[in-house]
């Protein structure tokens, strides 16, 4: 999940719009100049400082920083002079301290948004178009929208909303999130007001105050400030009903998930599940639950630094490392058929569960 900063600065959160785990292209080996031990120490020290001061969980951030400084003092990566290999090695070392679905270091030539596609990834979980809304079509009287990302611009949300309004008489709506690897909230905020008849608190987002003090976040009206503990800026993601459009408020809603579904897509999935507004069909999601953004570092490196976490305010539980479990568990490639079968099995007069209990 990504949040946009209000200002950009060197060695600060530089672009929170891009997902941390995205893109299916393989990582090419860098042809950049080889790293010197001094280069490595500078990268490690700046990353350590950032994680100690800004990582979502302060204790974990300090542990990351201590390990990075230990490696720098010992020259642990002295033989890893290729920038891409160095980024991968540092990332592996950080993940060994504490796993995180977003945190990573990468050479700018192989951005942190790039990962190899797992060989066993289901076909339905592979992106097949440019970032955003891959497909929008009717399946009989069911409106089907397939997303692979929520870019921070407004185009994806506008396109999805226009399609939904053009087919507002649909018996049901399916959000296919199986290839969705993350992004921002703009698309959610554009379409979700169509599906609620009363204000709905989706989830709670806690940002480390020290991180936000150094790089203030640009947040929209759906993120509403709440009282929080010291050192934390707390906001609730609250959806207000569309004031003029009511036709989809009672439409049956499904969200399809896979083990590839990550970050902002998990935010949407858990928010829909928590408010009992949609039936989740497919697999447990990836488990990347801390939001943040990219940081520019010396010598052509970038890191994705998580600065906050998102969770259910009733239970205190998020999805980092655990994912969001579906209501109907089926292999990802079978999720669309399972959702349509579930819809057809419902009594004709069945109505959706309350939008915001």
XYZ file of C-alpha atoms in Angstrom:
357
model
C 0.000 0.000 0.000
C 1.336 3.402 -0.932
C 0.714 6.923 0.266
C 1.888 10.011 -1.602
C 4.207 12.493 0.160
C 3.426 16.193 -0.030
C 7.056 17.135 -0.657
C 10.040 15.418 -2.212
C 13.560 15.538 -0.816
C 16.858 13.769 -1.348
C 17.224 10.673 0.808
C 13.604 11.111 1.904
C 10.462 9.239 0.989
C 10.512 10.093 -2.675
C 7.584 8.409 -4.389
C 4.953 6.506 -2.512
C 2.761 5.939 -5.519
C 4.436 2.829 -6.883
C 3.800 -0.621 -5.410
C 6.698 -2.296 -3.697
C 6.032 -5.719 -5.125
C 5.107 -5.238 -8.727
C 6.067 -5.982 -12.304
C 6.668 -9.346 -13.873
C 9.775 -8.557 -15.908
C 12.927 -10.452 -14.888
C 15.699 -8.468 -13.236
C 18.592 -7.877 -15.613
C 22.122 -7.857 -14.254
C 23.513 -4.361 -13.959
C 26.254 -3.091 -16.251
C 26.959 -0.124 -13.965
C 30.371 0.552 -12.441
C 31.358 -1.827 -9.689
C 30.793 -0.783 -6.096
C 33.726 0.063 -3.885
C 33.774 -0.728 -0.135
C 33.307 2.996 0.513
C 30.251 3.063 -1.766
C 28.791 0.117 0.103
C 29.345 1.680 3.521
C 27.649 4.899 2.427
C 24.582 3.055 1.151
C 24.374 0.854 4.240
C 24.733 3.776 6.658
C 22.089 5.912 4.983
C 19.694 2.971 4.793
C 20.364 2.190 8.460
C 19.579 5.782 9.431
C 16.339 5.736 7.453
C 15.136 2.442 8.890
C 16.005 3.413 12.457
C 14.091 6.673 12.150
C 11.218 5.818 9.852
C 10.390 2.123 9.699
C 6.802 1.450 10.729
C 7.777 -0.450 13.862
C 10.493 1.461 15.744
C 11.989 -1.593 17.466
C 12.246 -3.511 14.213
C 13.712 -0.457 12.493
C 16.478 -0.291 15.084
C 17.198 -3.991 14.616
C 17.499 -3.528 10.870
C 19.832 -0.566 11.395
C 22.042 -2.481 13.829
C 22.414 -5.368 11.389
C 23.239 -3.056 8.484
C 25.918 -1.279 10.535
C 27.314 -4.601 11.663
C 27.644 -5.731 8.065
C 29.224 -2.414 7.101
C 31.828 -2.665 9.895
C 32.679 -6.262 9.006
C 32.772 -5.662 5.257
C 30.311 -8.502 4.794
C 29.539 -7.527 1.208
C 33.090 -6.689 0.107
C 33.020 -9.335 -2.593
C 29.568 -8.313 -3.876
C 30.576 -5.480 -6.177
C 27.750 -5.746 -8.722
C 25.005 -3.224 -7.792
C 22.103 -5.558 -8.500
C 23.659 -8.431 -6.552
C 24.485 -6.044 -3.696
C 20.864 -4.897 -3.492
C 19.646 -8.473 -3.437
C 22.150 -9.469 -0.759
C 21.257 -6.531 1.491
C 17.552 -7.242 1.034
C 18.056 -10.878 1.981
C 19.934 -9.812 5.097
C 17.145 -7.459 6.143
C 14.483 -10.102 5.546
C 16.480 -12.502 7.737
C 16.201 -10.012 10.618
C 12.433 -9.617 10.225
C 10.396 -10.511 7.129
C 8.521 -7.650 5.474
C 6.478 -7.822 2.293
C 7.680 -4.456 0.991
C 11.139 -3.676 2.363
C 13.946 -3.986 -0.164
C 17.030 -2.321 -1.618
C 17.714 -2.321 -5.366
C 19.876 -0.647 -7.944
C 17.927 1.964 -9.873
C 18.716 0.030 -13.043
C 16.658 -2.816 -11.552
C 14.040 -0.920 -9.527
C 12.598 -2.167 -6.261
C 9.329 -2.589 -8.112
C 10.758 -5.529 -10.076
C 10.550 -9.167 -9.105
C 10.840 -12.398 -10.961
C 7.543 -14.058 -11.711
C 7.271 -17.379 -9.836
C 7.244 -20.267 -12.265
C 4.180 -21.792 -10.613
C 2.131 -18.582 -10.602
C -1.458 -19.285 -11.711
C -2.348 -17.885 -15.112
C -5.149 -15.811 -13.571
C -2.638 -14.044 -11.308
C -0.375 -12.855 -14.125
C -0.774 -9.269 -15.248
C -1.753 -9.040 -18.910
C -1.961 -5.314 -19.535
C -0.570 -1.923 -18.547
C -0.899 -0.866 -14.897
C -4.448 -0.221 -13.786
C -7.742 -1.579 -15.073
C -6.854 -4.462 -17.379
C -10.368 -5.401 -18.369
C -13.967 -4.307 -17.831
C -16.777 -6.304 -19.407
C -20.153 -7.822 -18.765
C -20.468 -11.554 -18.108
C -24.172 -11.905 -18.713
C -25.720 -9.567 -16.150
C -22.544 -9.438 -14.020
C -20.112 -6.514 -14.221
C -16.518 -7.789 -14.212
C -13.517 -5.522 -13.579
C -9.936 -6.844 -13.482
C -7.213 -4.745 -11.857
C -3.461 -5.379 -11.752
C -2.532 -2.165 -9.900
C -4.002 1.015 -8.433
C -1.831 3.774 -9.924
C -1.823 6.964 -7.893
C -3.344 8.991 -10.740
C -7.105 9.254 -11.148
C -7.507 7.509 -14.492
C -8.036 3.980 -13.212
C -10.695 5.053 -10.741
C -12.441 7.219 -13.309
C -12.494 4.431 -15.886
C -13.800 1.886 -13.384
C -16.450 4.267 -12.083
C -17.616 5.117 -15.605
C -17.977 1.427 -16.450
C -19.898 0.750 -13.250
C -22.269 3.653 -13.841
C -22.856 2.504 -17.412
C -23.806 -0.942 -16.068
C -25.406 0.022 -12.770
C -28.305 -2.377 -13.379
C -25.906 -5.328 -13.071
C -27.079 -8.137 -10.819
C -23.607 -8.409 -9.319
C -20.129 -6.903 -9.575
C -16.837 -8.821 -9.519
C -13.519 -7.153 -8.702
C -10.756 -9.425 -9.977
C -7.726 -8.679 -7.780
C -5.789 -11.842 -8.577
C -2.951 -10.091 -10.490
C -3.083 -6.928 -8.338
C 0.295 -6.045 -6.799
C -0.425 -2.722 -5.051
C -0.599 1.024 -5.461
C -2.572 3.821 -3.818
C -6.082 4.622 -2.655
C -7.357 6.867 -5.449
C -9.134 4.100 -7.360
C -10.747 2.715 -4.204
C -12.004 6.142 -3.219
C -13.500 6.642 -6.687
C -15.545 3.440 -6.834
C -16.356 2.344 -3.282
C -18.867 5.154 -2.551
C -21.128 3.499 -5.112
C -21.416 0.358 -2.957
C -22.235 1.738 0.492
C -25.470 3.197 1.814
C -23.955 4.578 4.988
C -20.469 5.677 6.090
C -18.136 2.691 6.249
C -14.860 2.510 8.131
C -12.726 0.163 6.053
C -9.481 -0.008 8.030
C -7.131 1.924 10.309
C -3.700 3.200 9.243
C -0.934 4.034 11.726
C 2.048 6.024 10.431
C 5.244 6.471 12.365
C 5.178 10.135 13.371
C 8.918 10.641 12.914
C 8.670 9.497 9.303
C 5.756 11.788 8.553
C 7.461 14.714 10.244
C 10.383 14.405 7.830
C 8.263 13.795 4.726
C 4.667 14.993 5.269
C 2.073 12.857 3.535
C -0.529 14.145 1.131
C -3.735 12.440 2.255
C -7.236 12.822 0.915
C -10.509 13.370 2.772
C -11.188 9.643 3.155
C -8.273 9.314 5.618
C -9.700 10.794 8.807
C -7.370 11.627 11.711
C -8.041 9.777 14.969
C -6.471 9.925 18.444
C -3.417 7.695 18.636
C -0.529 6.764 20.910
C 2.636 8.825 21.165
C 4.850 8.510 18.127
C 1.976 7.424 15.868
C -0.257 9.356 13.492
C -3.515 7.435 13.245
C -6.101 7.699 10.491
C -9.208 5.718 9.585
C -10.068 5.047 5.959
C -13.737 6.029 5.826
C -15.923 5.756 2.747
C -18.905 8.088 2.440
C -21.844 6.982 0.268
C -22.174 8.608 -3.108
C -24.751 11.385 -2.528
C -26.456 11.037 -5.897
C -25.948 7.488 -7.172
C -27.745 4.631 -5.383
C -28.236 1.892 -7.976
C -25.285 -0.266 -6.893
C -25.739 -0.009 -3.140
C -27.527 -3.352 -3.025
C -25.587 -5.112 -5.768
C -23.939 -8.375 -4.770
C -20.179 -7.869 -4.751
C -17.321 -10.364 -5.074
C -13.542 -9.903 -4.887
C -11.271 -12.548 -6.419
C -7.898 -13.077 -4.764
C -4.708 -15.071 -5.270
C -1.458 -15.578 -3.428
C -0.140 -12.843 -5.733
C -2.706 -10.262 -4.515
C -0.723 -7.758 -2.462
C -0.519 -4.412 -0.693
C -3.291 -1.990 -1.760
C -5.290 -4.918 -3.144
C -5.128 -6.543 0.294
C -6.263 -3.249 1.815
C -9.330 -3.363 -0.433
C -9.951 -7.055 0.222
C -9.764 -6.757 4.006
C -11.830 -3.555 4.000
C -14.578 -5.228 1.984
C -14.434 -8.292 4.212
C -14.463 -6.304 7.450
C -17.521 -4.305 6.391
C -19.274 -7.463 5.133
C -19.760 -5.802 1.757
C -18.191 -8.445 -0.499
C -17.583 -12.171 -0.658
C -13.880 -12.975 -1.128
C -13.219 -15.922 -3.428
C -9.855 -17.517 -4.190
C -6.630 -17.864 -2.233
C -5.117 -16.242 0.842
C -3.322 -13.095 -0.282
C 0.414 -12.304 -0.260
C 0.708 -10.673 3.165
C 2.340 -7.301 2.383
C 0.675 -5.058 4.941
C 2.966 -2.117 5.707
C 2.746 0.964 3.521
C 5.500 3.360 2.572
C 7.466 4.515 -0.424
C 10.694 4.641 -2.357
C 13.786 6.388 -1.052
C 16.690 7.544 -3.205
C 20.088 6.504 -1.848
C 23.671 7.162 -3.034
C 25.343 5.409 -5.939
C 22.166 4.716 -7.877
C 20.168 2.795 -5.271
C 16.581 2.972 -4.156
C 14.884 1.389 -1.173
C 11.252 0.882 -0.345
C 10.858 1.907 3.300
C 7.597 0.957 5.045
C 6.528 3.744 7.418
C 3.149 2.512 8.660
C 0.765 -0.399 8.982
C -2.889 -0.961 8.125
C -5.224 -3.130 10.199
C -8.744 -3.900 11.377
C -9.484 -1.440 14.207
C -11.750 -3.964 15.929
C -9.220 -6.776 16.162
C -5.929 -4.927 15.815
C -4.928 -7.469 13.163
C -3.562 -6.615 9.757
C -2.325 -8.868 6.985
C 1.452 -8.474 7.131
C 2.951 -11.948 6.870
C -0.440 -13.632 7.137
C -2.495 -12.433 4.178
C -6.241 -12.013 3.905
C -8.142 -15.296 3.896
C -10.982 -15.741 1.391
C -14.546 -16.542 2.369
C -14.641 -19.218 -0.319
C -11.264 -20.929 -0.702
C -10.528 -22.255 -4.189
C -7.446 -22.256 -6.443
C -6.961 -18.835 -7.999
C -7.646 -20.087 -11.527
C -11.060 -21.365 -10.366
C -12.111 -18.229 -8.500
C -14.172 -16.575 -11.239
C -16.167 -19.723 -11.928
C -16.658 -20.251 -8.183
C -17.952 -16.710 -7.706
C -20.414 -17.057 -10.580
C -21.585 -20.419 -9.237
C -22.050 -18.938 -5.764
C -24.059 -16.079 -7.239
C -26.318 -18.479 -9.138
C -26.879 -20.548 -6.006
C -28.198 -17.594 -4.000
C -31.957 -17.199 -3.520
C -33.366 -14.615 -5.891
C -34.443 -12.368 -3.023
C -31.191 -12.599 -1.120
C -29.758 -9.247 -0.146
C -26.184 -8.352 0.784
C -25.032 -8.240 4.374
C -25.111 -4.845 6.123
C -22.521 -2.481 4.685
C -21.105 -1.242 7.959
C -22.246 -3.116 11.075
